[in-house]
Amino acid sequence: MSVIITNIGELVTNDPAVGEGDLGILRDAAIVIHGDRVVWVGPSADAPEADEFYDARGRAVLPGFVDSHAHLVFAGERAEEYAARMSGESYAAGGILTTVTATRAASDAELRANLSRLVDEMVRQGTTTVECKSGYGLTAADEERAVRIASEVVDEVTFLGAHVVPGEYAHDPQTYVTLVKGEMLAACAPYARWIDVFCERGAFDAEQTREIIEAGLKAGLQPRLHANQLGHGPGVQLAVAYGAASADHCTFLSDRDVDALAGSDTVATLLPGVEFSTRQPYPDARWLIEAGATVALATDCNPGSCYTSSMAFCIALAVREMSMTPAEAVWAATAGGARALRRSDVGHLAVGARADVLMLDAPSHIHLAYRPGVPQVAAVWRAGRIAW
C-alpha cells in the first residue's frame, strides 16, 4: 500500500541535499510512503501515483518529533511539590523518592496504562519516537518490571537504576551502587539498549558513575548521562570520555565542557521544560551551537521536575529562552533527537527514512514557536500508518 501526501506548502526533510538550508525545505512538495518507509520526495507536480491520496492544502509537513529523554514508567503525581516550587522552594533530586514509593506500590497494569496514556499523548502532539527510562523502582524487581513494561510500548529503553539512592540505602550508598551494577543490571539488561546515571550532587558522584557505566558497557548497554543539571560537575566530561550518546540537561557548563562536547559525538540534549518547571537558569544553547556541538531537544516528561509531553512547547521555550532560531529548534527536536539515540532511520524525511510524518495545521515550522500553546497538529503518521 502506497500513500502520497501532496500540496505540501513547506516540507521539512532535514536533508540539505534535497532542499533549502539545514532543514532541507521543499516548497509545494509531495512525499510518498510505501509500507513503513519514505520512497519518494519532490515537487508535487512530479509526484508519482499512489494507492491513497492526502491533500495537505498548503500545510507544513515535518519529520515526527524524536523525544530522546523521558521518564514515563511511574505512578502518582507531584502537583503539590510543583506548587511549593512556584511558591519559592528550590528543586532538589530528593523529590524523586515520592514517586518511587507510589511506583513500587502500583501494579504492572497500572504502570502499563499510565505509560501508554503518556505515549498516546505524545503521539497526538507529533512525537513518533520515544525514549523511556526506568528509575522509579530502585529495587532489582521493580527496575526489571519498569524496563520490561517500557520495552512493550516505546522505541528506546534506558536502564536508570542509578537515579537516586533509595531511602533504605541512605546510610550505605555504596552497597546500592553494588546492587545497581550487579543484580539489578543483570535483570534489566535484556530489556534495555541504554544505561544512564544521574551524575549530580545528591545522587551519584564521579567514581560511582564510572563504576556503573563500566558495568553497563560490559553488559552490552550503551551510555547516556544526566549531566550538569543542578550545578557544575563531572557529568559532561564523563559522558564524553565514555563516548556516551548524549549528555542530558547541560544547564551549568564550563568552557572545558563546551569544548569537550564540540569535539565529540556526544549530543548535548537540552530540556527547557525542566527550567520552566523549576525556575532554574536555562542552558546556553547559543554557546553550544556556535562552538560546534550537536544539540537535541527533549521533554524530560516526568511527574516531578517537568510534567509536559509537548515537544512543541519545548521548541517554543528553546526559541524564546535559549536563543535558538525556529529552524535550529525544529532540527534539534527531530534530527538532533535521532542523533542522541544514534538512529539514522528517524528524524528526517529523505528516501529510506521511517515514515514518521507530522502535518501541522500551519503553513510553516516557524508556527511551532510563533504560536506557543496552540494545538497545531493536523495529522501524524507513525511508521507509515495514521497514528492521529
mmCIF file of C-alpha atoms in Angstrom:
data_model
loop_
_atom_site.group_PDB
_atom_site.id
_atom_site.type_symbol
_atom_site.label_atom_id
_atom_site.label_comp_id
_atom_site.label_asym_id
_atom_site.label_seq_id
_atom_site.Cartn_x
_atom_site.Cartn_y
_atom_site.Cartn_z
ATOM 1 C CA MET A 1 0.000 0.000 0.000
ATOM 2 C CA SER A 2 1.448 3.360 -1.043
ATOM 3 C CA VAL A 3 0.368 6.763 0.257
ATOM 4 C CA ILE A 4 1.061 10.182 -1.198
ATOM 5 C CA ILE A 5 0.823 13.426 0.762
ATOM 6 C CA THR A 6 0.757 16.234 -1.774
ATOM 7 C CA ASN A 7 0.229 20.014 -1.955
ATOM 8 C CA ILE A 8 2.595 20.446 0.998
ATOM 9 C CA GLY A 9 3.295 24.142 1.421
ATOM 10 C CA GLU A 10 6.572 23.562 3.284
ATOM 11 C CA LEU A 11 8.212 20.145 3.617
ATOM 12 C CA VAL A 12 10.988 19.876 6.206
ATOM 13 C CA THR A 13 13.184 16.943 5.174
ATOM 14 C CA ASN A 14 16.261 17.672 7.354
ATOM 15 C CA ASP A 15 18.275 16.775 4.262
ATOM 16 C CA PRO A 16 20.191 19.808 2.905
ATOM 17 C CA ALA A 17 20.949 17.840 -0.268
ATOM 18 C CA VAL A 18 17.223 17.832 -1.074
ATOM 19 C CA GLY A 19 16.093 21.357 -0.193
ATOM 20 C CA GLU A 20 16.880 24.740 1.339
ATOM 21 C CA GLY A 21 19.075 25.248 4.397
ATOM 22 C CA ASP A 22 19.831 22.817 7.212
ATOM 23 C CA LEU A 23 16.160 21.813 7.310
ATOM 24 C CA GLY A 24 16.225 20.801 3.633
ATOM 25 C CA ILE A 25 12.960 22.651 2.976
ATOM 26 C CA LEU A 26 10.975 21.973 -0.204
ATOM 27 C CA ARG A 27 8.054 24.176 -1.271
ATOM 28 C CA ASP A 28 4.884 22.916 -2.972
ATOM 29 C CA ALA A 29 6.126 19.415 -2.292
ATOM 30 C CA ALA A 30 4.925 15.837 -2.024
ATOM 31 C CA ILE A 31 6.068 12.755 -0.179
ATOM 32 C CA VAL A 32 5.278 9.127 -0.986
ATOM 33 C CA ILE A 33 5.174 6.384 1.633
ATOM 34 C CA HIS A 34 5.231 2.663 0.924
ATOM 35 C CA GLY A 35 4.849 0.378 3.905
ATOM 36 C CA ASP A 36 6.775 1.978 6.735
ATOM 37 C CA ARG A 37 9.280 3.889 4.579
ATOM 38 C CA VAL A 38 9.587 7.113 2.617
ATOM 39 C CA VAL A 39 10.116 6.125 -1.036
ATOM 40 C CA TRP A 40 9.873 9.455 -2.872
ATOM 41 C CA VAL A 41 10.223 13.166 -2.067
ATOM 42 C CA GLY A 42 9.945 16.043 -4.518
ATOM 43 C CA PRO A 43 7.746 18.674 -6.171
ATOM 44 C CA SER A 44 4.010 17.980 -6.145
ATOM 45 C CA ALA A 45 3.898 18.429 -9.916
ATOM 46 C CA ASP A 46 6.299 15.496 -10.393
ATOM 47 C CA ALA A 47 4.784 13.124 -7.857
ATOM 48 C CA PRO A 48 4.092 9.519 -8.884
ATOM 49 C CA GLU A 49 0.759 7.746 -8.473
ATOM 50 C CA ALA A 50 -0.099 6.089 -5.167
ATOM 51 C CA ASP A 51 -2.888 3.958 -3.693
ATOM 52 C CA GLU A 52 -4.028 6.594 -1.192
ATOM 53 C CA PHE A 53 -4.024 10.366 -1.536
ATOM 54 C CA TYR A 54 -3.838 13.062 1.139
ATOM 55 C CA ASP A 55 -4.095 16.745 0.257
ATOM 56 C CA ALA A 56 -2.020 18.849 2.685
ATOM 57 C CA ARG A 57 -3.739 22.020 1.390
ATOM 58 C CA GLY A 58 -0.614 24.118 1.799
ATOM 59 C CA ARG A 59 0.174 22.954 5.324
ATOM 60 C CA ALA A 60 3.689 22.308 6.627
ATOM 61 C CA VAL A 61 4.944 18.732 6.965
ATOM 62 C CA LEU A 62 7.876 17.742 9.208
ATOM 63 C CA PRO A 63 9.541 14.585 10.476
ATOM 64 C CA GLY A 64 7.869 13.319 13.625
ATOM 65 C CA PHE A 65 9.493 14.600 16.795
ATOM 66 C CA VAL A 66 12.135 12.372 18.394
ATOM 67 C CA ASP A 67 11.876 12.658 22.181
ATOM 68 C CA SER A 68 15.182 11.256 23.426
ATOM 69 C CA HIS A 69 14.685 11.819 27.169
ATOM 70 C CA ALA A 70 11.584 10.877 29.159
ATOM 71 C CA HIS A 71 10.666 9.114 32.427
ATOM 72 C CA LEU A 72 7.268 7.537 31.802
ATOM 73 C CA VAL A 73 7.025 4.389 33.939
ATOM 74 C CA PHE A 74 5.686 5.735 37.206
ATOM 75 C CA ALA A 75 2.616 6.026 39.395
ATOM 76 C CA GLY A 76 1.162 9.008 41.185
ATOM 77 C CA GLU A 77 1.839 12.706 40.651
ATOM 78 C CA ARG A 78 3.596 15.563 42.430
ATOM 79 C CA ALA A 79 1.416 18.595 41.858
ATOM 80 C CA GLU A 80 1.853 19.807 45.446
ATOM 81 C CA GLU A 81 5.627 19.738 45.012
ATOM 82 C CA TYR A 82 5.256 21.877 41.890
ATOM 83 C CA ALA A 83 3.056 24.345 43.742
ATOM 84 C CA ALA A 84 5.653 24.563 46.505
ATOM 85 C CA ARG A 85 8.390 25.318 43.987
ATOM 86 C CA MET A 86 6.301 28.052 42.451
ATOM 87 C CA SER A 87 5.926 29.464 45.960
ATOM 88 C CA GLY A 88 9.677 29.681 46.404
ATOM 89 C CA GLU A 89 11.038 26.287 47.417
ATOM 90 C CA SER A 90 14.089 25.143 45.447
ATOM 91 C CA TYR A 91 14.221 21.987 43.331
ATOM 92 C CA ALA A 92 16.247 19.040 44.665
ATOM 93 C CA ALA A 93 16.709 15.492 43.416
ATOM 94 C CA GLY A 94 15.248 14.001 46.602
ATOM 95 C CA GLY A 95 11.664 14.520 45.442
ATOM 96 C CA ILE A 96 12.132 11.513 43.190
ATOM 97 C CA LEU A 97 11.653 9.267 46.223
ATOM 98 C CA THR A 98 8.000 10.329 46.467
ATOM 99 C CA THR A 99 7.404 8.806 43.037
ATOM 100 C CA VAL A 100 9.456 5.731 43.962
ATOM 101 C CA THR A 101 7.052 4.961 46.814
ATOM 102 C CA ALA A 102 3.988 5.272 44.563
ATOM 103 C CA THR A 103 5.575 3.281 41.747
ATOM 104 C CA ARG A 104 6.583 0.387 43.954
ATOM 105 C CA ALA A 105 3.001 0.166 45.215
ATOM 106 C CA ALA A 106 1.450 0.158 41.722
ATOM 107 C CA SER A 107 0.545 -2.933 39.741
ATOM 108 C CA ASP A 108 2.047 -3.793 36.358
ATOM 109 C CA ALA A 109 -1.289 -2.995 34.759
ATOM 110 C CA GLU A 110 -1.398 0.457 36.351
ATOM 111 C CA LEU A 111 2.139 1.271 35.225
ATOM 112 C CA ARG A 112 1.474 -0.001 31.707
ATOM 113 C CA ALA A 113 -1.736 2.011 31.445
ATOM 114 C CA ASN A 114 -0.062 5.239 32.568
ATOM 115 C CA LEU A 115 2.854 4.680 30.190
ATOM 116 C CA SER A 116 0.505 4.038 27.274
ATOM 117 C CA ARG A 117 -1.551 7.121 28.155
ATOM 118 C CA LEU A 118 1.518 9.337 28.096
ATOM 119 C CA VAL A 119 2.870 7.872 24.852
ATOM 120 C CA ASP A 120 -0.533 8.368 23.215
ATOM 121 C CA GLU A 121 -0.488 11.956 24.482
ATOM 122 C CA MET A 122 2.942 12.435 22.898
ATOM 123 C CA VAL A 123 1.850 10.967 19.561
ATOM 124 C CA ARG A 124 -1.151 13.294 19.407
ATOM 125 C CA GLN A 125 1.331 16.161 19.699
ATOM 126 C CA GLY A 126 3.588 14.904 16.924
ATOM 127 C CA THR A 127 6.143 12.742 18.722
ATOM 128 C CA THR A 128 6.774 9.487 16.875
ATOM 129 C CA THR A 129 9.939 8.170 18.572
ATOM 130 C CA VAL A 130 10.115 7.945 22.370
ATOM 131 C CA GLU A 131 12.938 7.068 24.737
ATOM 132 C CA CYS A 132 11.849 5.941 28.196
ATOM 133 C CA LYS A 133 13.916 5.439 31.346
ATOM 134 C CA SER A 134 13.368 3.334 34.415
ATOM 135 C CA GLY A 135 14.427 4.819 37.738
ATOM 136 C CA TYR A 136 11.311 4.929 39.902
ATOM 137 C CA GLY A 137 11.571 1.388 41.255
ATOM 138 C CA LEU A 138 15.123 1.218 42.630
ATOM 139 C CA THR A 139 14.924 -2.465 43.536
ATOM 140 C CA ALA A 140 16.043 -5.208 41.173
ATOM 141 C CA ALA A 141 12.473 -6.449 40.750
ATOM 142 C CA ASP A 142 10.895 -3.019 40.307
ATOM 143 C CA GLU A 143 13.532 -1.806 37.853
ATOM 144 C CA GLU A 144 13.201 -5.030 35.855
ATOM 145 C CA ARG A 145 9.471 -4.608 35.518
ATOM 146 C CA ALA A 146 9.919 -0.940 34.539
ATOM 147 C CA VAL A 147 12.222 -1.706 31.607
ATOM 148 C CA ARG A 148 10.168 -4.764 30.662
ATOM 149 C CA ILE A 149 6.934 -2.742 30.519
ATOM 150 C CA ALA A 150 8.680 0.114 28.708
ATOM 151 C CA SER A 151 10.016 -2.312 26.081
ATOM 152 C CA GLU A 152 6.432 -3.285 25.234
ATOM 153 C CA VAL A 153 5.435 0.282 24.370
ATOM 154 C CA VAL A 154 8.334 2.554 23.356
ATOM 155 C CA ASP A 155 11.136 2.575 20.794
ATOM 156 C CA GLU A 156 14.119 3.082 23.100
ATOM 157 C CA VAL A 157 14.550 1.824 26.672
ATOM 158 C CA THR A 158 17.113 3.071 29.185
ATOM 159 C CA PHE A 159 18.061 1.418 32.476
ATOM 160 C CA LEU A 160 18.319 4.170 35.117
ATOM 161 C CA GLY A 161 18.685 2.242 38.346
ATOM 162 C CA ALA A 162 21.184 4.963 39.276
ATOM 163 C CA HIS A 163 18.532 7.675 39.521
ATOM 164 C CA VAL A 164 18.886 8.367 43.235
ATOM 165 C CA VAL A 165 19.865 6.267 46.242
ATOM 166 C CA PRO A 166 16.636 4.928 47.800
ATOM 167 C CA GLY A 167 15.863 5.536 51.439
ATOM 168 C CA GLU A 168 16.777 2.042 52.589
ATOM 169 C CA TYR A 169 20.364 2.633 51.409
ATOM 170 C CA ALA A 170 20.666 6.262 52.535
ATOM 171 C CA HIS A 171 23.416 5.384 55.023
ATOM 172 C CA ASP A 172 25.154 2.895 52.739
ATOM 173 C CA PRO A 173 25.071 4.247 49.165
ATOM 174 C CA GLN A 174 28.000 2.134 48.002
ATOM 175 C CA THR A 175 26.031 -1.040 48.696
ATOM 176 C CA TYR A 176 23.296 0.361 46.468
ATOM 177 C CA VAL A 177 25.851 1.034 43.716
ATOM 178 C CA THR A 178 26.917 -2.610 44.014
ATOM 179 C CA LEU A 179 23.283 -3.678 43.598
ATOM 180 C CA VAL A 180 22.800 -1.432 40.548
ATOM 181 C CA LYS A 181 25.856 -2.720 38.707
ATOM 182 C CA GLY A 182 25.237 -6.320 39.713
ATOM 183 C CA GLU A 183 21.872 -7.998 40.268
ATOM 184 C CA MET A 184 19.791 -5.058 39.054
ATOM 185 C CA LEU A 185 21.783 -4.587 35.841
ATOM 186 C CA ALA A 186 21.644 -8.323 35.087
ATOM 187 C CA ALA A 187 17.849 -8.294 35.455
ATOM 188 C CA CYS A 188 17.358 -5.176 33.331
ATOM 189 C CA ALA A 189 19.900 -5.530 30.518
ATOM 190 C CA PRO A 190 17.774 -7.896 28.386
ATOM 191 C CA TYR A 191 15.083 -5.213 28.015
ATOM 192 C CA ALA A 192 17.227 -2.090 27.565
ATOM 193 C CA ARG A 193 19.586 -0.609 24.993
ATOM 194 C CA TRP A 194 20.974 2.188 27.178
ATOM 195 C CA ILE A 195 22.331 2.765 30.673
ATOM 196 C CA ASP A 196 22.053 6.151 32.376
ATOM 197 C CA VAL A 197 23.273 7.667 35.647
ATOM 198 C CA PHE A 198 22.098 10.821 37.409
ATOM 199 C CA CYS A 199 25.619 12.173 37.946
ATOM 200 C CA GLU A 200 24.818 15.023 40.293
ATOM 201 C CA ARG A 201 25.125 16.226 43.861
ATOM 202 C CA GLY A 202 22.540 14.388 45.915
ATOM 203 C CA ALA A 203 22.641 11.455 43.506
ATOM 204 C CA PHE A 204 25.852 9.760 42.223
ATOM 205 C CA ASP A 205 29.408 11.087 42.222
ATOM 206 C CA ALA A 206 32.057 10.664 39.522
ATOM 207 C CA GLU A 207 33.530 7.424 40.822
ATOM 208 C CA GLN A 208 30.131 5.803 41.352
ATOM 209 C CA THR A 209 29.141 6.900 37.840
ATOM 210 C CA ARG A 210 32.276 5.321 36.379
ATOM 211 C CA GLU A 211 31.577 2.034 38.162
ATOM 212 C CA ILE A 212 28.003 1.857 36.883
ATOM 213 C CA ILE A 213 28.786 2.915 33.310
ATOM 214 C CA GLU A 214 31.639 0.416 33.020
ATOM 215 C CA ALA A 215 29.402 -2.376 34.305
ATOM 216 C CA GLY A 216 26.747 -1.364 31.785
ATOM 217 C CA LEU A 217 29.242 -1.411 28.930
ATOM 218 C CA LYS A 218 30.326 -4.919 29.908
ATOM 219 C CA ALA A 219 26.654 -5.955 29.854
ATOM 220 C CA GLY A 220 26.270 -4.585 26.312
ATOM 221 C CA LEU A 221 24.406 -1.375 27.159
ATOM 222 C CA GLN A 222 25.435 1.971 25.713
ATOM 223 C CA PRO A 223 25.805 5.031 27.973
ATOM 224 C CA ARG A 224 23.941 8.315 28.187
ATOM 225 C CA LEU A 225 24.160 10.572 31.246
ATOM 226 C CA HIS A 226 22.178 13.078 33.265
ATOM 227 C CA ALA A 227 24.902 15.733 33.428
ATOM 228 C CA ASN A 228 25.393 19.184 34.937
ATOM 229 C CA GLN A 229 21.739 19.844 35.748
ATOM 230 C CA LEU A 230 21.925 21.239 39.270
ATOM 231 C CA GLY A 231 25.416 22.714 39.148
ATOM 232 C CA HIS A 232 28.894 22.389 37.709
ATOM 233 C CA GLY A 233 30.185 18.845 37.961
ATOM 234 C CA PRO A 234 31.919 15.943 36.208
ATOM 235 C CA GLY A 235 28.933 14.662 34.218
ATOM 236 C CA VAL A 236 29.689 16.159 30.813
ATOM 237 C CA GLN A 237 33.353 15.184 30.959
ATOM 238 C CA LEU A 238 32.446 11.618 31.901
ATOM 239 C CA ALA A 239 29.860 11.423 29.126
ATOM 240 C CA VAL A 240 32.427 12.435 26.527
ATOM 241 C CA ALA A 241 35.148 10.195 27.993
ATOM 242 C CA TYR A 242 32.895 7.143 27.765
ATOM 243 C CA GLY A 243 31.578 8.003 24.309
ATOM 244 C CA ALA A 244 28.044 8.481 25.604
ATOM 245 C CA ALA A 245 25.382 9.117 23.005
ATOM 246 C CA SER A 246 24.208 12.149 24.951
ATOM 247 C CA ALA A 247 24.833 14.335 27.949
ATOM 248 C CA ASP A 248 21.399 15.490 29.091
ATOM 249 C CA HIS A 249 20.480 18.794 30.780
ATOM 250 C CA CYS A 250 23.834 20.628 30.350
ATOM 251 C CA THR A 251 22.498 23.564 32.350
ATOM 252 C CA PHE A 252 25.773 24.501 34.060
ATOM 253 C CA LEU A 253 28.727 24.271 31.684
ATOM 254 C CA SER A 254 32.329 25.434 31.686
ATOM 255 C CA ASP A 255 34.442 26.339 28.660
ATOM 256 C CA ARG A 256 36.052 22.923 29.009
ATOM 257 C CA ASP A 257 32.667 21.186 28.965
ATOM 258 C CA VAL A 258 31.564 23.004 25.819
ATOM 259 C CA ASP A 259 34.868 22.266 24.102
ATOM 260 C CA ALA A 260 34.561 18.592 25.020
ATOM 261 C CA LEU A 261 31.046 18.348 23.596
ATOM 262 C CA ALA A 262 32.018 20.223 20.441
ATOM 263 C CA GLY A 263 34.940 17.881 19.860
ATOM 264 C CA SER A 264 32.973 14.678 20.327
ATOM 265 C CA ASP A 265 30.000 12.710 19.033
ATOM 266 C CA THR A 266 28.180 13.172 22.348
ATOM 267 C CA VAL A 267 24.985 15.162 21.823
ATOM 268 C CA ALA A 268 24.045 17.912 24.268
ATOM 269 C CA THR A 269 20.375 17.180 24.952
ATOM 270 C CA LEU A 270 18.676 20.244 26.372
ATOM 271 C CA LEU A 271 15.447 20.021 28.353
ATOM 272 C CA PRO A 272 13.996 23.525 28.652
ATOM 273 C CA GLY A 273 10.729 22.282 30.127
ATOM 274 C CA VAL A 274 12.707 21.462 33.277
ATOM 275 C CA GLU A 275 13.975 25.003 33.629
ATOM 276 C CA PHE A 276 10.440 26.292 33.033
ATOM 277 C CA SER A 277 9.126 23.990 35.779
ATOM 278 C CA THR A 278 11.935 24.517 38.308
ATOM 279 C CA ARG A 279 12.872 28.158 37.690
ATOM 280 C CA GLN A 280 16.499 27.243 37.164
ATOM 281 C CA PRO A 281 18.622 29.081 34.590
ATOM 282 C CA TYR A 282 18.143 27.862 31.024
ATOM 283 C CA PRO A 283 21.045 26.151 29.223
ATOM 284 C CA ASP A 284 23.032 28.341 26.834
ATOM 285 C CA ALA A 285 22.120 26.704 23.527
ATOM 286 C CA ARG A 286 23.673 29.532 21.525
ATOM 287 C CA TRP A 287 27.063 28.893 23.138
ATOM 288 C CA LEU A 288 26.894 25.177 22.320
ATOM 289 C CA ILE A 289 25.744 25.669 18.727
ATOM 290 C CA GLU A 290 28.344 28.299 17.927
ATOM 291 C CA ALA A 291 31.057 26.093 19.428
ATOM 292 C CA GLY A 292 30.050 23.301 17.062
ATOM 293 C CA ALA A 293 28.308 20.935 19.497
ATOM 294 C CA THR A 294 25.308 18.915 18.359
ATOM 295 C CA VAL A 295 22.173 19.945 20.262
ATOM 296 C CA ALA A 296 18.965 17.970 20.767
ATOM 297 C CA LEU A 297 15.741 18.978 22.467
ATOM 298 C CA ALA A 298 13.605 16.614 24.542
ATOM 299 C CA THR A 299 10.763 16.929 27.031
ATOM 300 C CA ASP A 300 12.119 15.084 30.098
ATOM 301 C CA CYS A 301 8.469 14.228 30.740
ATOM 302 C CA ASN A 302 8.294 13.086 34.373
ATOM 303 C CA PRO A 303 5.980 13.674 37.341
ATOM 304 C CA GLY A 304 8.388 15.860 39.291
ATOM 305 C CA SER A 305 10.648 18.340 37.544
ATOM 306 C CA CYS A 306 8.803 18.589 34.215
ATOM 307 C CA TYR A 307 5.376 17.079 33.622
ATOM 308 C CA THR A 308 4.969 18.051 29.975
ATOM 309 C CA SER A 309 4.773 15.737 26.975
ATOM 310 C CA SER A 310 4.811 18.567 24.422
ATOM 311 C CA MET A 311 7.825 18.851 22.155
ATOM 312 C CA ALA A 312 6.195 21.887 20.535
ATOM 313 C CA PHE A 313 6.219 23.621 23.914
ATOM 314 C CA CYS A 314 9.908 22.792 24.332
ATOM 315 C CA ILE A 315 10.626 24.199 20.860
ATOM 316 C CA ALA A 316 8.891 27.448 21.791
ATOM 317 C CA LEU A 317 10.881 27.655 25.045
ATOM 318 C CA ALA A 318 14.145 26.959 23.223
ATOM 319 C CA VAL A 319 13.495 29.811 20.831
ATOM 320 C CA ARG A 320 12.276 32.267 23.467
ATOM 321 C CA GLU A 321 14.616 31.406 26.347
ATOM 322 C CA MET A 322 17.712 29.746 24.828
ATOM 323 C CA SER A 323 18.303 31.962 21.771
ATOM 324 C CA MET A 324 17.754 29.189 19.243
ATOM 325 C CA THR A 325 16.254 30.040 15.868
ATOM 326 C CA PRO A 326 12.993 28.252 14.993
ATOM 327 C CA ALA A 327 14.909 26.198 12.415
ATOM 328 C CA GLU A 328 17.570 25.172 14.949
ATOM 329 C CA ALA A 329 14.932 24.193 17.493
ATOM 330 C CA VAL A 330 12.950 22.105 14.999
ATOM 331 C CA TRP A 331 16.141 20.381 13.839
ATOM 332 C CA ALA A 332 17.104 19.680 17.460
ATOM 333 C CA ALA A 333 13.660 18.178 18.196
ATOM 334 C CA THR A 334 13.848 15.871 15.178
ATOM 335 C CA ALA A 335 17.284 15.155 13.694
ATOM 336 C CA GLY A 336 19.030 16.150 16.931
ATOM 337 C CA GLY A 337 16.947 13.692 18.935
ATOM 338 C CA ALA A 338 17.738 10.981 16.392
ATOM 339 C CA ARG A 339 21.458 11.624 16.830
ATOM 340 C CA ALA A 340 21.051 11.477 20.604
ATOM 341 C CA LEU A 341 19.626 7.982 20.103
ATOM 342 C CA ARG A 342 22.115 7.116 17.358
ATOM 343 C CA ARG A 343 19.269 6.427 14.970
ATOM 344 C CA SER A 344 19.620 7.037 11.230
ATOM 345 C CA ASP A 345 16.101 5.933 10.300
ATOM 346 C CA VAL A 346 14.146 8.668 12.121
ATOM 347 C CA GLY A 347 14.302 12.442 12.459
ATOM 348 C CA HIS A 348 14.349 13.114 8.710
ATOM 349 C CA LEU A 349 12.148 12.540 5.653
ATOM 350 C CA ALA A 350 14.653 11.553 2.981
ATOM 351 C CA VAL A 351 14.115 8.449 0.865
ATOM 352 C CA GLY A 352 14.642 5.368 3.022
ATOM 353 C CA ALA A 353 13.659 7.021 6.297
ATOM 354 C CA ARG A 354 10.976 5.532 8.513
ATOM 355 C CA ALA A 355 7.724 7.198 7.518
ATOM 356 C CA ASP A 356 7.176 9.221 10.694
ATOM 357 C CA VAL A 357 5.368 12.296 9.448
ATOM 358 C CA LEU A 358 3.906 15.292 11.265
ATOM 359 C CA MET A 359 1.462 17.545 9.413
ATOM 360 C CA LEU A 360 0.864 20.925 11.028
ATOM 361 C CA ASP A 361 -2.305 22.933 10.727
ATOM 362 C CA ALA A 362 0.002 25.815 9.816
ATOM 363 C CA PRO A 363 1.983 26.900 6.757
ATOM 364 C CA SER A 364 5.463 26.788 8.310
ATOM 365 C CA HIS A 365 7.577 25.138 11.011
ATOM 366 C CA ILE A 366 8.030 28.635 12.469
ATOM 367 C CA HIS A 367 4.477 28.482 13.827
ATOM 368 C CA LEU A 368 5.636 25.946 16.441
ATOM 369 C CA ALA A 369 7.453 28.814 18.182
ATOM 370 C CA TYR A 370 5.289 31.633 16.847
ATOM 371 C CA ARG A 371 2.052 30.222 18.334
ATOM 372 C CA PRO A 372 3.088 28.647 21.664
ATOM 373 C CA GLY A 373 0.483 26.605 23.477
ATOM 374 C CA VAL A 374 -1.825 26.386 20.456
ATOM 375 C CA PRO A 375 -2.796 22.914 19.159
ATOM 376 C CA GLN A 376 -1.377 22.764 15.633
ATOM 377 C CA VAL A 377 -1.157 19.060 14.785
ATOM 378 C CA ALA A 378 -3.362 18.183 11.821
ATOM 379 C CA ALA A 379 -2.223 14.568 11.382
ATOM 380 C CA VAL A 380 0.515 12.135 12.408
ATOM 381 C CA TRP A 381 1.816 9.089 10.564
ATOM 382 C CA ARG A 382 3.957 6.650 12.539
ATOM 383 C CA ALA A 383 5.883 4.040 10.546
ATOM 384 C CA GLY A 384 3.611 4.745 7.594
ATOM 385 C CA ARG A 385 0.314 4.388 9.429
ATOM 386 C CA ILE A 386 -2.023 7.144 10.542
ATOM 387 C CA ALA A 387 -1.472 7.419 14.294
ATOM 388 C CA TRP A 388 -3.617 10.510 14.874
#
